[in-house]
Coordinates of C-alpha atoms in Angstrom, one line a residue:
Chain A
M222 CA 82.0 -53.8 -169.0
V223 CA 83.4 -55.3 -165.3
T224 CA 86.7 -54.2 -165.9
L225 CA 85.5 -50.8 -166.4
L226 CA 83.4 -50.8 -163.2
R227 CA 86.7 -52.3 -161.3
G228 CA 88.8 -49.6 -162.8
T229 CA 86.3 -46.7 -161.5
L230 CA 86.0 -48.3 -158.2
R231 CA 90.1 -48.4 -157.2
P232 CA 90.7 -45.1 -155.9
L233 CA 92.9 -42.5 -157.9
R234 CA 92.7 -44.7 -160.8
L235 CA 90.3 -42.4 -162.1
F236 CA 93.1 -40.0 -163.2
R237 CA 95.9 -42.1 -163.3
A238 CA 96.9 -43.8 -166.3
L239 CA 97.7 -47.7 -166.7
P240 CA 100.5 -48.7 -166.1
G241 CA 100.7 -46.0 -162.8
P242 CA 103.2 -43.6 -163.0
A243 CA 105.3 -42.9 -159.8
A244 CA 103.5 -41.4 -156.8
D245 CA 104.9 -37.9 -157.2
A246 CA 102.7 -37.2 -160.3
P247 CA 99.5 -38.8 -159.7
L248 CA 97.5 -36.6 -161.9
R249 CA 100.2 -36.6 -164.9
T250 CA 100.1 -39.3 -167.4
A251 CA 103.8 -40.7 -168.0
S252 CA 103.9 -40.5 -172.3
H253 CA 107.7 -40.8 -172.2
G254 CA 110.0 -43.7 -171.7
A255 CA 108.9 -46.4 -169.3
G256 CA 105.5 -46.3 -169.5
L257 CA 105.1 -47.4 -173.2
L258 CA 103.8 -50.6 -174.1
Y259 CA 104.4 -50.1 -177.8
P260 CA 105.8 -47.3 -179.8
E261 CA 102.9 -45.2 -180.5
H262 CA 101.5 -45.7 -177.1
I263 CA 100.1 -42.9 -175.2
P264 CA 98.6 -44.1 -171.7
T265 CA 95.6 -42.2 -171.1
S266 CA 93.6 -42.4 -167.6
L267 CA 89.7 -43.3 -167.2
L268 CA 88.6 -39.6 -167.4
Q269 CA 90.8 -39.1 -170.4
K270 CA 89.2 -42.0 -172.2
V271 CA 85.6 -41.0 -171.2
L272 CA 86.5 -37.4 -172.6
L273 CA 88.3 -38.8 -176.0
T274 CA 85.1 -41.0 -176.6
A275 CA 82.9 -38.1 -176.1
G276 CA 84.9 -35.6 -178.1
S277 CA 86.0 -38.1 -180.8
A278 CA 82.2 -39.2 -181.2
G279 CA 80.9 -35.7 -181.4
M280 CA 83.6 -34.7 -183.9
A281 CA 83.3 -38.0 -186.1
L282 CA 79.8 -36.8 -186.3
Y283 CA 80.2 -33.1 -187.1
N284 CA 83.0 -33.6 -189.4
P285 CA 82.7 -37.1 -191.2
Y286 CA 86.1 -36.5 -193.0
R287 CA 88.0 -36.7 -189.5
H288 CA 88.6 -40.4 -190.0
D289 CA 91.2 -40.3 -186.9
M290 CA 88.2 -39.4 -184.5
V291 CA 86.5 -43.0 -185.8
A292 CA 89.8 -44.5 -185.1
V293 CA 89.9 -42.8 -181.7
L294 CA 86.9 -43.9 -180.9
G295 CA 87.5 -47.4 -181.7
E296 CA 90.5 -47.4 -179.4
T297 CA 88.9 -46.1 -176.3
T298 CA 85.9 -47.9 -176.4
G299 CA 87.0 -51.3 -177.7
C300 CA 88.6 -52.8 -174.9
Y301 CA 86.1 -55.6 -173.8
A302 CA 85.3 -56.6 -177.2
L303 CA 88.9 -56.7 -178.5
K304 CA 89.8 -59.2 -175.9
I305 CA 86.8 -61.4 -177.4
L306 CA 88.0 -61.3 -180.7
R307 CA 91.7 -61.8 -179.3
D308 CA 90.5 -64.9 -177.7
Q309 CA 88.4 -66.0 -180.8
M310 CA 91.8 -65.6 -183.0
K311 CA 93.8 -67.5 -180.7
R312 CA 91.2 -70.4 -181.0
D313 CA 91.4 -70.6 -184.7
P314 CA 94.7 -72.0 -186.3
E315 CA 95.3 -69.4 -188.8
G316 CA 94.1 -66.5 -186.3
A317 CA 96.7 -68.0 -184.1
Q318 CA 99.5 -67.7 -186.7
I319 CA 98.3 -64.1 -187.2
L320 CA 98.9 -63.4 -183.7
Q321 CA 102.0 -65.1 -183.4
E322 CA 103.6 -63.5 -186.9
R323 CA 102.0 -59.9 -186.5
P324 CA 102.0 -59.1 -190.3
R325 CA 101.3 -55.8 -191.3
I326 CA 99.6 -54.3 -194.4
S327 CA 101.2 -51.3 -195.7
L328 CA 102.8 -50.4 -199.0
S329 CA 105.9 -51.2 -197.7
T330 CA 105.2 -54.9 -196.8
L331 CA 103.2 -55.2 -200.1
D332 CA 104.6 -56.3 -203.2
L333 CA 102.6 -54.6 -205.7
D334 CA 104.5 -55.9 -208.7
K335 CA 103.8 -59.4 -207.6
L336 CA 100.0 -58.6 -206.9
Q337 CA 99.7 -56.8 -210.4
S338 CA 101.2 -59.8 -212.1
L339 CA 98.5 -62.2 -210.4
P340 CA 95.9 -63.3 -212.5
E341 CA 92.2 -61.5 -212.8
G342 CA 89.9 -62.7 -210.3
S343 CA 92.3 -63.5 -207.8
L344 CA 92.3 -61.3 -204.4
G345 CA 95.4 -59.8 -204.7
R346 CA 94.5 -58.6 -208.2
E347 CA 91.0 -57.6 -207.4
Y348 CA 92.4 -55.4 -203.9
L349 CA 94.9 -53.7 -206.1
R350 CA 92.0 -52.8 -208.6
F351 CA 90.0 -51.8 -205.4
L352 CA 92.7 -49.6 -204.4
D353 CA 93.0 -47.8 -207.7
V354 CA 89.4 -47.4 -208.6
N355 CA 88.6 -45.9 -205.0
R356 CA 91.9 -43.9 -205.1
V357 CA 93.1 -44.9 -201.3
S358 CA 96.1 -46.2 -199.9
P359 CA 96.9 -48.7 -197.2
D360 CA 99.3 -46.2 -195.7
T361 CA 96.5 -44.0 -194.2
R362 CA 95.7 -45.6 -191.4
A363 CA 97.0 -43.9 -188.1
P364 CA 98.7 -46.4 -185.7
T365 CA 97.0 -47.3 -182.6
R366 CA 97.9 -45.2 -179.5
F367 CA 95.4 -45.4 -176.8
V368 CA 95.1 -49.2 -176.4
D369 CA 96.5 -50.0 -173.1
D370 CA 97.5 -53.8 -174.2
E371 CA 100.1 -54.4 -176.5
E372 CA 98.6 -57.8 -178.0
L373 CA 95.3 -55.8 -178.4
A374 CA 96.8 -52.8 -180.1
Y375 CA 97.7 -55.2 -182.7
V376 CA 94.4 -56.7 -183.1
I377 CA 92.7 -53.4 -183.6
Q378 CA 95.6 -52.3 -186.1
R379 CA 94.8 -55.6 -187.7
Y380 CA 91.5 -54.6 -187.8
R381 CA 91.9 -51.4 -189.5
E382 CA 94.2 -52.8 -192.2
V383 CA 91.9 -55.5 -192.9
H384 CA 89.3 -53.3 -193.2
D385 CA 90.1 -52.7 -197.2
M386 CA 90.0 -56.4 -197.5
L387 CA 86.6 -56.3 -196.4
H388 CA 85.5 -53.8 -198.9
T389 CA 87.2 -56.0 -201.6
L390 CA 85.1 -59.3 -200.4
L391 CA 82.1 -57.4 -200.2
G392 CA 82.4 -55.5 -203.3
M393 CA 81.3 -52.1 -201.5
P394 CA 83.2 -48.7 -202.8
T395 CA 84.7 -46.3 -200.1
N396 CA 81.8 -43.8 -200.3
I397 CA 79.4 -43.2 -197.4
L398 CA 76.7 -46.0 -198.5
G399 CA 79.5 -48.5 -199.0
E400 CA 81.2 -47.6 -195.8
I401 CA 78.2 -48.0 -193.9
V402 CA 77.2 -51.3 -195.4
V403 CA 80.9 -52.5 -194.4
K404 CA 80.5 -51.0 -191.0
W405 CA 77.3 -53.0 -190.5
F406 CA 79.0 -56.3 -191.6
E407 CA 82.0 -55.2 -189.3
A408 CA 79.7 -54.8 -186.1
V409 CA 77.9 -58.1 -186.6
Q410 CA 81.5 -59.9 -186.8
T411 CA 83.4 -58.0 -184.2
G412 CA 81.2 -56.4 -181.9
L413 CA 83.4 -53.4 -181.7
P414 CA 81.1 -50.6 -180.1
M415 CA 82.7 -48.2 -182.8
C416 CA 81.6 -50.4 -185.6
I417 CA 77.9 -50.5 -183.9
L418 CA 77.9 -46.9 -183.3
G419 CA 79.4 -46.1 -186.9
A420 CA 76.2 -48.5 -188.1
L421 CA 73.6 -46.8 -186.4
F422 CA 74.6 -43.1 -186.5
G423 CA 76.2 -43.1 -190.0
P424 CA 73.1 -42.9 -191.9
I425 CA 72.2 -39.5 -190.3
R426 CA 74.0 -38.1 -193.3
L427 CA 72.3 -39.9 -196.1
S428 CA 69.5 -38.8 -198.2
V429 CA 65.9 -40.5 -198.2
Q430 CA 66.5 -42.4 -201.1
Q431 CA 69.7 -43.9 -200.1
L432 CA 68.2 -44.8 -196.6
Q433 CA 65.6 -46.9 -198.3
V434 CA 68.2 -48.7 -200.3
L435 CA 70.2 -49.2 -197.5
Y436 CA 67.7 -50.6 -194.7
S437 CA 65.6 -52.4 -197.4
E438 CA 68.4 -54.3 -199.3
L439 CA 71.7 -53.7 -198.0
V440 CA 71.6 -53.8 -194.5
P441 CA 69.8 -57.4 -194.4
W442 CA 72.4 -58.6 -196.7
A443 CA 75.4 -57.6 -194.7
V444 CA 74.0 -58.8 -191.5
E445 CA 73.1 -62.1 -192.9
N446 CA 76.4 -62.7 -194.4
G447 CA 78.1 -61.1 -191.0
R448 CA 76.4 -63.7 -189.3
R449 CA 77.3 -66.7 -191.5
A450 CA 80.9 -65.9 -192.3
P451 CA 83.7 -66.9 -189.8
C452 CA 85.8 -64.1 -188.2
V453 CA 87.4 -62.2 -190.9
L454 CA 90.2 -61.4 -189.0
N455 CA 91.4 -64.8 -188.8
L456 CA 92.2 -65.0 -192.6
Y457 CA 96.1 -64.8 -193.1
Y458 CA 95.3 -62.7 -196.3
E459 CA 99.0 -62.2 -197.1
R460 CA 99.1 -66.0 -198.0
R461 CA 95.6 -65.8 -199.9
W462 CA 97.0 -63.5 -202.5
E463 CA 96.1 -66.0 -205.6
Q464 CA 93.3 -67.6 -204.4
P465 CA 90.1 -66.4 -206.7
L466 CA 88.2 -64.1 -204.9
T467 CA 85.1 -66.1 -205.9
A468 CA 86.5 -69.0 -204.0
L469 CA 87.3 -67.3 -201.1
R470 CA 83.7 -65.6 -200.9
E471 CA 82.2 -69.2 -201.1
E472 CA 84.6 -70.5 -198.4
L473 CA 83.2 -67.4 -196.4
G474 CA 79.6 -67.9 -197.5
I475 CA 79.5 -64.2 -198.7
T476 CA 76.9 -63.7 -201.4
D477 CA 76.9 -61.1 -204.1
P478 CA 75.6 -57.9 -203.1
P479 CA 71.9 -57.3 -204.0
M480 CA 73.0 -54.5 -206.1
H481 CA 76.0 -52.8 -207.2
I482 CA 77.0 -49.3 -205.9
Q483 CA 78.7 -46.7 -208.2
P484 CA 82.3 -45.8 -206.5
Chain B
M68 CA 124.9 -7.7 -188.5
A69 CA 126.4 -6.7 -185.3
A70 CA 124.4 -9.1 -183.5
P71 CA 127.3 -12.4 -183.3
S72 CA 130.0 -10.4 -182.0
T73 CA 128.3 -8.4 -179.5
R74 CA 126.6 -11.2 -178.6
A75 CA 129.7 -13.0 -177.6
L76 CA 131.0 -10.1 -175.7
W77 CA 127.8 -10.0 -174.0
G78 CA 128.1 -13.5 -173.0
Y79 CA 131.4 -13.1 -171.3
C80 CA 129.5 -10.0 -169.1
G81 CA 126.5 -11.8 -168.3
R82 CA 126.0 -15.0 -166.3
G83 CA 125.5 -17.3 -169.0
W84 CA 129.1 -16.9 -170.1
S85 CA 130.0 -20.3 -170.2
R86 CA 127.0 -21.3 -172.3
A87 CA 127.8 -18.4 -174.7
M88 CA 131.3 -20.0 -174.9
R89 CA 130.0 -23.2 -175.9
G90 CA 127.6 -21.6 -178.7
C91 CA 129.8 -19.0 -179.9
R92 CA 130.5 -19.7 -183.4
L93 CA 133.9 -18.0 -183.9
P94 CA 136.2 -20.4 -183.2
G95 CA 139.1 -18.6 -182.4
L96 CA 137.4 -16.9 -179.5
R97 CA 137.8 -20.2 -177.4
S98 CA 141.5 -20.8 -178.1
S99 CA 142.5 -17.0 -177.1
W100 CA 141.6 -17.8 -173.5
P101 CA 143.6 -20.8 -172.8
G102 CA 145.0 -19.7 -169.3
S103 CA 141.4 -18.7 -168.1
P104 CA 140.8 -19.5 -164.2
L105 CA 137.4 -20.4 -164.8
G106 CA 138.6 -22.9 -167.8
A107 CA 138.1 -25.8 -165.2
R108 CA 134.6 -24.9 -164.6
L109 CA 133.8 -24.9 -168.1
L110 CA 134.6 -28.7 -168.7
S111 CA 132.9 -29.9 -165.8
Q112 CA 129.9 -28.1 -166.9
E113 CA 130.0 -29.1 -170.3
K114 CA 128.3 -32.2 -170.2
R115 CA 125.1 -31.1 -168.1
A116 CA 124.5 -27.9 -169.6
S117 CA 124.4 -29.3 -173.1
E118 CA 121.0 -31.0 -172.3
T119 CA 117.7 -29.3 -171.2
H120 CA 114.0 -30.3 -171.0
F121 CA 111.4 -30.6 -173.8
G122 CA 108.2 -30.7 -171.4
F123 CA 109.0 -33.3 -169.2
E124 CA 111.9 -35.1 -171.5
T125 CA 115.3 -34.4 -171.5
V126 CA 116.6 -33.6 -174.8
S127 CA 119.8 -32.1 -176.4
E128 CA 119.8 -28.3 -176.7
E129 CA 119.9 -28.4 -180.7
E130 CA 117.3 -30.9 -180.6
K131 CA 114.9 -28.8 -178.7
G132 CA 114.8 -25.8 -181.0
D133 CA 113.8 -28.3 -183.8
K134 CA 111.3 -30.1 -181.9
V135 CA 109.6 -26.9 -180.6
Y136 CA 109.5 -25.7 -184.4
Q137 CA 107.7 -29.1 -185.3
V138 CA 105.3 -28.5 -182.5
F139 CA 104.4 -24.8 -183.8
E140 CA 104.5 -25.8 -187.4
S141 CA 101.7 -28.8 -187.0
V142 CA 99.5 -26.5 -184.5
A143 CA 99.5 -23.2 -186.3
K144 CA 96.4 -23.8 -188.3
K145 CA 94.5 -24.3 -185.2
Y146 CA 96.6 -22.3 -182.8
D147 CA 93.7 -19.5 -182.1
V148 CA 90.6 -21.8 -181.9
M149 CA 92.7 -24.0 -179.5
N150 CA 93.6 -21.1 -177.3
D151 CA 89.9 -20.1 -176.9
M152 CA 88.9 -23.4 -176.2
M153 CA 91.6 -24.5 -173.8
S154 CA 91.4 -21.2 -171.6
L155 CA 87.6 -20.6 -172.5
G156 CA 88.3 -17.4 -174.0
I157 CA 90.1 -16.2 -171.1
H158 CA 93.3 -15.7 -172.9
R159 CA 91.8 -12.6 -174.5
V160 CA 91.5 -11.0 -171.1
W161 CA 94.9 -11.8 -170.1
K162 CA 96.3 -10.2 -173.7
D163 CA 94.1 -7.3 -172.8
V164 CA 95.3 -6.8 -169.5
L165 CA 99.0 -6.6 -171.0
L166 CA 98.0 -4.1 -173.2
W167 CA 96.7 -2.0 -170.4
R168 CA 99.7 -2.3 -168.3
M169 CA 101.6 -1.5 -171.3
H170 CA 99.7 1.7 -171.8
P171 CA 101.5 2.7 -175.1
F172 CA 101.5 6.4 -176.4
P173 CA 101.3 7.5 -179.9
G174 CA 104.5 6.9 -181.5
T175 CA 105.5 3.8 -179.8
Q176 CA 107.8 1.6 -181.6
L177 CA 106.8 -2.1 -180.0
L178 CA 108.6 -5.3 -180.8
D179 CA 106.5 -8.4 -180.0
V180 CA 108.6 -11.1 -180.3
A181 CA 107.3 -15.0 -180.5
G182 CA 104.2 -12.9 -181.7
G183 CA 103.5 -15.4 -184.5
T184 CA 99.6 -15.0 -184.9
G185 CA 99.6 -11.5 -184.2
D186 CA 97.4 -11.2 -181.2
I187 CA 99.4 -8.5 -179.1
A188 CA 100.2 -6.8 -182.3
F189 CA 96.8 -6.3 -183.4
R190 CA 95.6 -5.0 -179.9
F191 CA 98.4 -2.7 -179.9
L192 CA 97.1 -1.2 -182.8
N193 CA 93.5 -1.1 -181.5
Y194 CA 94.8 0.3 -178.6
I195 CA 96.5 3.4 -180.2
Q196 CA 93.2 4.1 -182.5
A197 CA 90.8 3.8 -180.0
Q198 CA 93.3 6.4 -178.2
H199 CA 93.4 8.5 -181.0
R200 CA 89.6 8.5 -181.4
R201 CA 89.3 9.2 -177.8
K202 CA 91.8 12.4 -178.1
Q203 CA 89.7 13.7 -181.1
K204 CA 86.6 13.7 -179.4
R205 CA 88.0 15.5 -176.6
Q206 CA 89.3 17.9 -178.9
L207 CA 85.7 18.5 -180.7
R208 CA 84.2 18.8 -177.3
T209 CA 86.2 21.7 -176.0
Q210 CA 85.9 23.5 -179.1
Q211 CA 82.4 24.7 -178.6
N212 CA 81.5 27.0 -181.3
L213 CA 82.2 25.4 -184.7
S214 CA 80.2 25.2 -187.5
W215 CA 78.8 21.9 -188.9
E216 CA 81.1 22.3 -191.9
E217 CA 84.3 22.7 -189.5
I218 CA 83.2 19.5 -187.6
A219 CA 82.7 17.5 -190.7
Q220 CA 86.0 18.3 -192.0
K221 CA 87.7 17.3 -188.5
Y222 CA 86.4 14.1 -189.0
Q223 CA 87.3 13.9 -192.5
N224 CA 90.8 14.4 -191.8
E225 CA 92.4 11.1 -192.7
E226 CA 95.5 12.0 -190.4
D227 CA 97.8 9.0 -189.4
S228 CA 95.7 7.6 -186.6
L229 CA 98.5 5.6 -185.7
N230 CA 100.8 9.0 -185.5
G231 CA 104.0 6.9 -186.0
S232 CA 103.5 4.1 -183.9
H233 CA 104.6 1.1 -185.2
V234 CA 104.9 -2.8 -184.3
V235 CA 107.3 -5.6 -185.6
I236 CA 106.3 -8.8 -185.1
C237 CA 109.1 -11.1 -184.9
D238 CA 108.8 -15.2 -184.9
I239 CA 111.1 -18.1 -185.6
N240 CA 108.1 -19.9 -187.2
K241 CA 107.0 -19.5 -190.7
E242 CA 103.9 -21.0 -190.4
M243 CA 102.8 -19.2 -187.4
L244 CA 103.7 -15.9 -189.4
K245 CA 101.7 -17.1 -192.5
I246 CA 98.8 -17.5 -190.4
G247 CA 99.4 -14.1 -188.6
K248 CA 99.6 -12.3 -191.9
K249 CA 96.5 -13.9 -193.0
K250 CA 94.7 -12.8 -189.9
A251 CA 96.0 -9.1 -190.6
C252 CA 94.6 -9.1 -194.1
A253 CA 91.2 -10.6 -193.1
Q254 CA 90.8 -8.0 -190.0
G255 CA 92.3 -5.2 -192.3
Y256 CA 95.4 -4.2 -190.4
K257 CA 97.4 -2.4 -193.2
T258 CA 99.5 0.2 -191.8
G259 CA 101.8 0.2 -188.9
L260 CA 103.1 -3.5 -188.9
A261 CA 105.9 -5.4 -190.1
W262 CA 106.4 -9.4 -190.2
V263 CA 110.1 -10.4 -189.5
L264 CA 111.4 -14.0 -189.2
G265 CA 113.8 -14.0 -186.5
D266 CA 115.4 -16.2 -183.6
A267 CA 114.5 -14.2 -179.9
E268 CA 118.2 -15.7 -179.3
E269 CA 119.7 -13.5 -181.6
L270 CA 117.3 -10.9 -182.9
P271 CA 117.9 -9.0 -186.4
F272 CA 117.9 -5.7 -185.0
D273 CA 120.3 -3.3 -183.9
E274 CA 120.6 -2.1 -180.3
D275 CA 118.5 0.9 -179.0
K276 CA 115.8 0.5 -181.2
F277 CA 112.3 0.0 -179.6
D278 CA 110.5 1.4 -176.7
V279 CA 108.6 -1.5 -175.7
Y280 CA 109.6 -5.3 -176.3
T281 CA 106.8 -7.8 -175.4
I282 CA 106.8 -11.7 -175.4
A283 CA 103.5 -13.3 -174.7
F284 CA 103.6 -17.0 -174.0
G285 CA 106.6 -17.7 -175.9
I286 CA 109.7 -17.1 -173.6
R287 CA 108.9 -20.5 -172.3
N288 CA 109.9 -22.2 -175.8
V289 CA 113.2 -20.5 -176.1
T290 CA 116.0 -23.0 -175.7
H291 CA 118.0 -20.3 -173.9
M292 CA 116.0 -17.9 -172.0
D293 CA 118.8 -15.9 -170.7
R294 CA 120.0 -15.0 -174.1
A295 CA 116.6 -14.1 -175.4
L296 CA 116.4 -11.6 -172.0
Q297 CA 120.1 -9.9 -173.0
E298 CA 118.7 -9.7 -176.6
A299 CA 115.8 -8.0 -175.4
H300 CA 117.8 -5.6 -173.3
R301 CA 119.9 -4.9 -176.3
V302 CA 117.5 -3.9 -178.7
L303 CA 115.3 -1.7 -176.3
K304 CA 115.9 2.0 -176.1
P305 CA 117.1 3.5 -172.8
G306 CA 114.0 3.8 -170.8
G307 CA 112.4 1.3 -172.9
R308 CA 110.1 -1.6 -171.2
F309 CA 110.5 -5.2 -171.1
L310 CA 107.1 -7.1 -170.7
C311 CA 106.5 -10.6 -170.7
L312 CA 103.0 -12.6 -170.2
E313 CA 103.9 -16.3 -169.4
F314 CA 102.1 -19.1 -167.6
S315 CA 103.4 -19.1 -164.0
Q316 CA 103.1 -20.7 -160.7
V317 CA 99.7 -21.2 -159.1
D318 CA 99.7 -19.7 -155.5
N319 CA 96.5 -21.0 -154.5
P320 CA 96.6 -24.8 -153.7
L321 CA 92.8 -25.8 -154.6
V322 CA 93.0 -24.1 -157.8
S323 CA 96.8 -25.5 -158.3
K324 CA 94.8 -28.9 -157.9
L325 CA 92.0 -28.1 -160.4
Y326 CA 94.4 -26.6 -162.7
D327 CA 96.6 -29.5 -162.9
L328 CA 93.4 -31.9 -163.3
Y329 CA 92.4 -29.7 -166.1
S330 CA 95.8 -29.2 -168.0
F331 CA 96.9 -33.1 -168.1
Q332 CA 93.7 -34.3 -168.3
V333 CA 91.7 -32.5 -170.5
I334 CA 93.8 -30.4 -172.8
P335 CA 95.6 -33.0 -174.4
V336 CA 92.2 -34.5 -175.0
L337 CA 91.3 -31.3 -176.7
G338 CA 94.4 -31.1 -178.6
E339 CA 93.8 -34.5 -180.1
V340 CA 89.9 -34.0 -180.6
I341 CA 90.4 -30.6 -182.2
A342 CA 93.5 -30.5 -183.5
G343 CA 94.2 -34.1 -184.2
N344 CA 97.6 -33.5 -182.3
W345 CA 97.9 -35.0 -178.7
K346 CA 101.7 -34.6 -178.3
S347 CA 102.0 -31.0 -178.9
Y348 CA 99.5 -30.2 -176.4
Q349 CA 101.1 -32.6 -174.0
Y350 CA 104.4 -30.6 -174.5
L351 CA 102.4 -27.5 -174.0
V352 CA 101.3 -28.6 -170.3
E353 CA 104.6 -29.9 -169.5
S354 CA 106.5 -27.0 -170.5
I355 CA 104.3 -24.7 -168.5
R356 CA 105.2 -26.8 -165.3
K357 CA 109.0 -26.4 -166.4
F358 CA 108.7 -22.8 -166.6
P359 CA 110.5 -21.0 -163.3
A360 CA 108.0 -19.5 -160.7
Q361 CA 107.6 -15.6 -160.5
E362 CA 110.2 -14.8 -158.2
E363 CA 113.2 -16.7 -159.9
F364 CA 112.0 -15.3 -163.3
K365 CA 112.1 -12.1 -161.8
E366 CA 115.8 -13.0 -160.9
M367 CA 116.3 -14.0 -164.3
I368 CA 115.1 -10.5 -165.9
E369 CA 117.2 -8.7 -163.3
D370 CA 120.6 -10.5 -164.3
A371 CA 120.2 -9.6 -167.7
G372 CA 120.3 -5.9 -166.8
F373 CA 116.7 -4.9 -166.0
Q374 CA 115.7 -2.7 -163.7
K375 CA 112.6 -2.2 -161.5
V376 CA 111.3 -5.5 -162.2
T377 CA 107.9 -6.1 -161.2
Y378 CA 105.5 -9.0 -161.7
E379 CA 101.7 -9.4 -161.4
S380 CA 100.0 -12.5 -161.4
L381 CA 96.5 -13.0 -162.9
S382 CA 94.1 -15.7 -162.4
S383 CA 95.6 -17.0 -159.2
G384 CA 98.9 -17.5 -160.8
I385 CA 98.0 -19.2 -163.9
V386 CA 99.7 -16.3 -165.9
A387 CA 102.1 -13.5 -164.7
I388 CA 102.8 -10.5 -166.1
H389 CA 106.5 -9.4 -165.9
S390 CA 107.6 -6.0 -166.5
G391 CA 111.2 -4.4 -166.2
F392 CA 112.8 -1.3 -167.5
K393 CA 116.5 -0.7 -169.2
L394 CA 117.6 2.5 -167.6

């Protein structure tokens, strides 16, 4: 918040993107070459971030199938929360390792055969089952573009890729009810404004019965588990494929969901 | 097809002859001019001329064509929606003004290049049909003593309302043409139009074929604008008119500041939110800045052989309509 205010008070920073491009083009963002912090980076000014936040929030509500809008919302609003997350990760030994080694979860980095061969009940096997049952793939995550710090860009990318792991840990499917429950869990865990907004405004499109179930049982369970569990971004999932899911849940203090939700 | 050899010859006559030599696909021609006094200039210009701009980026000329193709392929579906959002609907007025300046008469053969989604073509057909209806009304009013049956018969005569007018929509991008065809079906345009896949730098038409050649918001995406202008000159009939509607330089400093702000801050955001595509719209606003100003473009049109070239700036110079005649 303070950094945002400081940003607005500095003259010309309103329209210039960080890192500031040459003086001859104060209103133009440099999206080629030298200004990029990472390959997919698009430098944006504060005004653009504000417009993107408003636009992506509106579009995500208007068309819930625009997952890329939710992602953009997370990137433009998350600068403060991401810093806190990154510092938390640095303090934890496993988290620090993740920050150093920067593992990525995608179809090219996952060894699907090895995961298939793992015993039933292990994290790897259950994750694969989750991907099959819900017909999702880890490659549908868009790369980070609007975060103006290279390490924070990795943190939010990791958060997105770990999102599927959370579904597996919590036993939630990828329908709208399951997603909202996971968002509540993530909101408590990460404090990202996008998660908080998603958790608060996601239920707008639910029926009354679903809302009842959500608020009476699922949300209290998710919040309680979110508070109790250590930061889920600190887990090096790639090294824990063989660990039984139940053991991992016990380690994190995650209890079984109060009811099973159909995928 | 007459196009390649005539284009090569054209290349020698026009200003861009050195580029035409390089781009010419007949290997024999190059070696047949070994003692050319301008051979030295050819070599020294070689390195610089093979690069061009893609927005603010520098790319090779071969790359630019592909990159532009990809941009329009990805924006095709949301092209019309985005046009309305970005220009707040004003692009419709600009295109209407283009038609009013064109003032086509029944029987006009129009070639609309880079006509993709058909905006100009549909307006052309509407204009001709509206003209026809007005003519019908005028005729009826002058004939005061008709009986009701005769009047009803006049209206019933399903005579060709276009009277031989025809528009050919040519675009290099298949996706844009697809969207255009869909629109034509949806809006009920069945006769008087043809859809052709073609490159503005090398049109698949014979010379002296069309009365009017238009290119609306397309010429800045062409890699070699001089070639496109030469092609325009070639396919027009003598007496034919060249019309170009394109973004241009703003003359008013205040408007220019606001326009810059809007272009660079708002338009890519709109592109991201509505079409999920930031980079294409960044290219759009950058390519507008790279396009020559009104006077310079007028000179380019004159170089291609057009005469009585004029331009008219609309909206303080945000767009300009350039017009020239093949005489």
